[in-house]
Amino acid sequence: MTGLAPKDPAYADRVRASFAKQAMMTTIGASLTRVAPGEVDVELAISPGICQQHGFVHAGAVATVADTAAGYAALTLVPAGAGILTAEFKINLVSPAAGERLIARGRVVKAGRILTVAQAEVHAERSGERKLVALMTMTATAIQGRGGVSD
């Protein structure tokens, strides 16, 4: 989405610092690869540790990177000191995820003062070719002034 203006000029640094504190991302080996106003990319190398019994990436890992990319896309547009919490999401797993890595691109569809609607597309990459494996729509809520919830 174009024309989205961050409320904090240091939004990219805030997103990177917040992502670095996410133990789940460290645990599964995900990395933050792109931050722009209203958009964030999260990548995950596919390894046996995140796969299910048939060798495909577990739906939980796919949903985790999609939720994280969409949530951080929302965070790029809130004021400094505000946090983002997922209120709801719906994911469609459109193809089994297999390959070398997943790329989740989150983008804000509608940014509000309290609620933000975002989407994430997750692609699996194999030999340089990308295949869409999941689509997520999420609603996030901005939290300010609540202990323990900030960027």
mmCIF file of C-alpha atoms in Angstrom:
data_model
loop_
_atom_site.group_PDB
_atom_site.id
_atom_site.type_symbol
_atom_site.label_atom_id
_atom_site.label_comp_id
_atom_site.label_asym_id
_atom_site.label_seq_id
_atom_site.Cartn_x
_atom_site.Cartn_y
_atom_site.Cartn_z
ATOM 1 C CA MET A 1 0.000 0.000 0.000
ATOM 2 C CA THR A 2 1.484 3.339 -0.955
ATOM 3 C CA GLY A 3 1.121 6.648 0.785
ATOM 4 C CA LEU A 4 1.345 5.286 4.336
ATOM 5 C CA ALA A 5 3.241 7.619 6.614
ATOM 6 C CA PRO A 6 4.883 6.368 9.799
ATOM 7 C CA LYS A 7 4.037 8.344 12.942
ATOM 8 C CA ASP A 8 7.593 7.820 14.177
ATOM 9 C CA PRO A 9 10.611 8.591 11.961
ATOM 10 C CA ALA A 10 12.569 5.875 13.815
ATOM 11 C CA TYR A 11 9.987 3.186 12.946
ATOM 12 C CA ALA A 12 12.464 0.907 11.159
ATOM 13 C CA ASP A 13 14.899 0.854 14.088
ATOM 14 C CA ARG A 14 11.988 0.182 16.491
ATOM 15 C CA VAL A 15 10.785 -2.746 14.372
ATOM 16 C CA ARG A 16 14.285 -4.248 14.151
ATOM 17 C CA ALA A 17 14.840 -3.881 17.910
ATOM 18 C CA SER A 18 11.470 -5.419 18.711
ATOM 19 C CA PHE A 19 12.016 -8.313 16.297
ATOM 20 C CA ALA A 20 15.396 -9.016 17.916
ATOM 21 C CA LYS A 21 13.582 -9.584 21.242
ATOM 22 C CA GLN A 22 11.241 -12.246 19.824
ATOM 23 C CA ALA A 23 12.388 -15.560 21.211
ATOM 24 C CA MET A 24 10.047 -17.451 18.852
ATOM 25 C CA MET A 25 11.763 -15.974 15.811
ATOM 26 C CA THR A 26 15.152 -16.960 17.223
ATOM 27 C CA THR A 27 13.889 -20.452 18.045
ATOM 28 C CA ILE A 28 12.672 -21.175 14.517
ATOM 29 C CA GLY A 29 15.509 -19.256 12.816
ATOM 30 C CA ALA A 30 13.444 -16.511 11.146
ATOM 31 C CA SER A 31 14.972 -13.210 10.112
ATOM 32 C CA LEU A 32 13.670 -9.750 9.340
ATOM 33 C CA THR A 33 14.759 -8.902 5.810
ATOM 34 C CA ARG A 34 12.823 -5.765 4.828
ATOM 35 C CA VAL A 35 11.118 -2.908 6.679
ATOM 36 C CA ALA A 36 9.194 -0.141 4.899
ATOM 37 C CA PRO A 37 6.189 1.975 5.895
ATOM 38 C CA GLY A 38 3.297 -0.483 6.154
ATOM 39 C CA GLU A 39 5.346 -3.446 4.881
ATOM 40 C CA VAL A 40 7.669 -6.018 6.427
ATOM 41 C CA ASP A 41 9.309 -9.197 5.106
ATOM 42 C CA VAL A 42 10.231 -12.119 7.327
ATOM 43 C CA GLU A 43 12.216 -15.059 5.956
ATOM 44 C CA LEU A 44 12.650 -18.542 7.339
ATOM 45 C CA ALA A 45 15.057 -21.225 6.151
ATOM 46 C CA ILE A 46 13.216 -24.511 5.801
ATOM 47 C CA SER A 47 14.725 -27.213 7.984
ATOM 48 C CA PRO A 48 13.515 -30.560 9.367
ATOM 49 C CA GLY A 49 12.863 -28.898 12.749
ATOM 50 C CA ILE A 50 9.908 -26.894 11.390
ATOM 51 C CA CYS A 51 8.412 -29.638 9.221
ATOM 52 C CA GLN A 52 5.536 -31.993 9.858
ATOM 53 C CA GLN A 53 5.478 -35.753 9.304
ATOM 54 C CA HIS A 54 5.086 -35.516 5.495
ATOM 55 C CA GLY A 55 8.100 -33.242 5.080
ATOM 56 C CA PHE A 56 6.173 -30.009 4.497
ATOM 57 C CA VAL A 57 6.599 -26.933 6.688
ATOM 58 C CA HIS A 58 4.203 -27.230 9.621
ATOM 59 C CA ALA A 59 1.150 -24.963 9.343
ATOM 60 C CA GLY A 60 2.058 -23.482 12.734
ATOM 61 C CA ALA A 61 5.415 -22.271 11.392
ATOM 62 C CA VAL A 62 3.758 -20.837 8.272
ATOM 63 C CA ALA A 63 1.178 -19.019 10.422
ATOM 64 C CA THR A 64 3.881 -17.780 12.789
ATOM 65 C CA VAL A 65 5.910 -16.018 10.093
ATOM 66 C CA ALA A 66 2.748 -14.660 8.433
ATOM 67 C CA ASP A 67 1.442 -13.254 11.735
ATOM 68 C CA THR A 68 4.828 -11.761 12.549
ATOM 69 C CA ALA A 69 5.219 -10.093 9.142
ATOM 70 C CA ALA A 70 1.697 -8.631 9.242
ATOM 71 C CA GLY A 71 2.055 -7.526 12.871
ATOM 72 C CA TYR A 72 5.351 -5.766 12.260
ATOM 73 C CA ALA A 73 3.902 -4.110 9.151
ATOM 74 C CA ALA A 74 1.265 -2.654 11.497
ATOM 75 C CA LEU A 75 3.936 -1.612 14.008
ATOM 76 C CA THR A 76 5.650 0.530 11.356
ATOM 77 C CA LEU A 77 2.656 2.895 11.441
ATOM 78 C CA VAL A 78 1.966 3.371 15.170
ATOM 79 C CA PRO A 79 3.462 6.074 17.403
ATOM 80 C CA ALA A 80 6.681 5.469 19.344
ATOM 81 C CA GLY A 81 5.992 3.576 22.554
ATOM 82 C CA ALA A 82 2.883 1.852 21.216
ATOM 83 C CA GLY A 83 2.763 -1.903 20.842
ATOM 84 C CA ILE A 84 0.815 -4.100 18.458
ATOM 85 C CA LEU A 85 -1.072 -7.221 19.495
ATOM 86 C CA THR A 86 -2.847 -9.579 17.129
ATOM 87 C CA ALA A 87 -6.569 -9.564 17.843
ATOM 88 C CA GLU A 88 -7.588 -12.054 15.146
ATOM 89 C CA PHE A 89 -6.305 -13.760 12.029
ATOM 90 C CA LYS A 90 -7.537 -16.074 9.326
ATOM 91 C CA ILE A 91 -5.106 -18.047 7.228
ATOM 92 C CA ASN A 92 -5.625 -20.008 4.037
ATOM 93 C CA LEU A 93 -2.987 -22.640 3.389
ATOM 94 C CA VAL A 94 -3.185 -22.830 -0.399
ATOM 95 C CA SER A 95 -0.327 -25.225 -1.122
ATOM 96 C CA PRO A 96 2.054 -27.441 0.869
ATOM 97 C CA ALA A 97 5.132 -25.440 1.864
ATOM 98 C CA ALA A 98 8.363 -27.045 0.672
ATOM 99 C CA GLY A 99 11.666 -25.757 -0.636
ATOM 100 C CA GLU A 100 14.663 -23.915 0.779
ATOM 101 C CA ARG A 101 12.962 -20.984 2.502
ATOM 102 C CA LEU A 102 9.712 -19.183 3.250
ATOM 103 C CA ILE A 103 9.236 -15.499 2.532
ATOM 104 C CA ALA A 104 6.369 -13.825 4.392
ATOM 105 C CA ARG A 105 5.446 -10.325 3.231
ATOM 106 C CA GLY A 106 3.140 -8.425 5.553
ATOM 107 C CA ARG A 107 1.397 -5.264 4.424
ATOM 108 C CA VAL A 108 -1.116 -2.931 5.976
ATOM 109 C CA VAL A 109 -4.465 -2.723 4.219
ATOM 110 C CA LYS A 110 -6.119 -0.165 6.554
ATOM 111 C CA ALA A 111 -4.379 1.586 9.418
ATOM 112 C CA GLY A 112 -6.634 2.974 12.125
ATOM 113 C CA ARG A 113 -5.972 4.697 15.417
ATOM 114 C CA ILE A 114 -6.698 1.502 17.370
ATOM 115 C CA LEU A 115 -7.351 -1.296 14.856
ATOM 116 C CA THR A 116 -5.229 -2.090 11.836
ATOM 117 C CA VAL A 117 -6.079 -4.632 9.145
ATOM 118 C CA ALA A 118 -3.092 -6.265 7.475
ATOM 119 C CA GLN A 119 -2.420 -9.136 5.122
ATOM 120 C CA ALA A 120 0.473 -11.497 4.648
ATOM 121 C CA GLU A 121 1.424 -13.618 1.692
ATOM 122 C CA VAL A 122 3.789 -16.501 2.311
ATOM 123 C CA HIS A 123 5.806 -17.957 -0.547
ATOM 124 C CA ALA A 124 8.028 -21.019 -0.526
ATOM 125 C CA GLU A 125 11.188 -20.668 -2.575
ATOM 126 C CA ARG A 126 12.890 -23.569 -4.318
ATOM 127 C CA SER A 127 15.797 -23.058 -6.755
ATOM 128 C CA GLY A 128 14.912 -19.374 -7.106
ATOM 129 C CA GLU A 129 11.274 -20.059 -7.977
ATOM 130 C CA ARG A 130 8.569 -18.835 -5.588
ATOM 131 C CA LYS A 131 5.222 -20.480 -4.987
ATOM 132 C CA LEU A 132 2.367 -18.990 -2.962
ATOM 133 C CA VAL A 133 1.639 -21.266 0.009
ATOM 134 C CA ALA A 134 -0.508 -19.133 2.342
ATOM 135 C CA LEU A 135 -2.616 -15.989 2.603
ATOM 136 C CA MET A 136 -3.424 -14.387 5.948
ATOM 137 C CA THR A 137 -5.718 -11.542 6.919
ATOM 138 C CA MET A 138 -5.254 -10.183 10.427
ATOM 139 C CA THR A 139 -6.583 -7.508 12.706
ATOM 140 C CA ALA A 140 -4.125 -5.945 15.128
ATOM 141 C CA THR A 141 -4.772 -3.585 17.970
ATOM 142 C CA ALA A 142 -2.494 -0.747 19.013
ATOM 143 C CA ILE A 143 -1.762 -0.681 22.749
ATOM 144 C CA GLN A 144 -0.420 2.379 24.558
ATOM 145 C CA GLY A 145 0.148 2.996 28.237
ATOM 146 C CA ARG A 146 -0.159 -0.626 29.314
ATOM 147 C CA GLY A 147 2.709 -2.059 31.323
ATOM 148 C CA GLY A 148 4.855 -4.496 29.383
ATOM 149 C CA VAL A 149 3.334 -3.711 25.966
ATOM 150 C CA SER A 150 5.381 -1.390 23.804
ATOM 151 C CA ASP A 151 7.339 -1.510 20.606
#
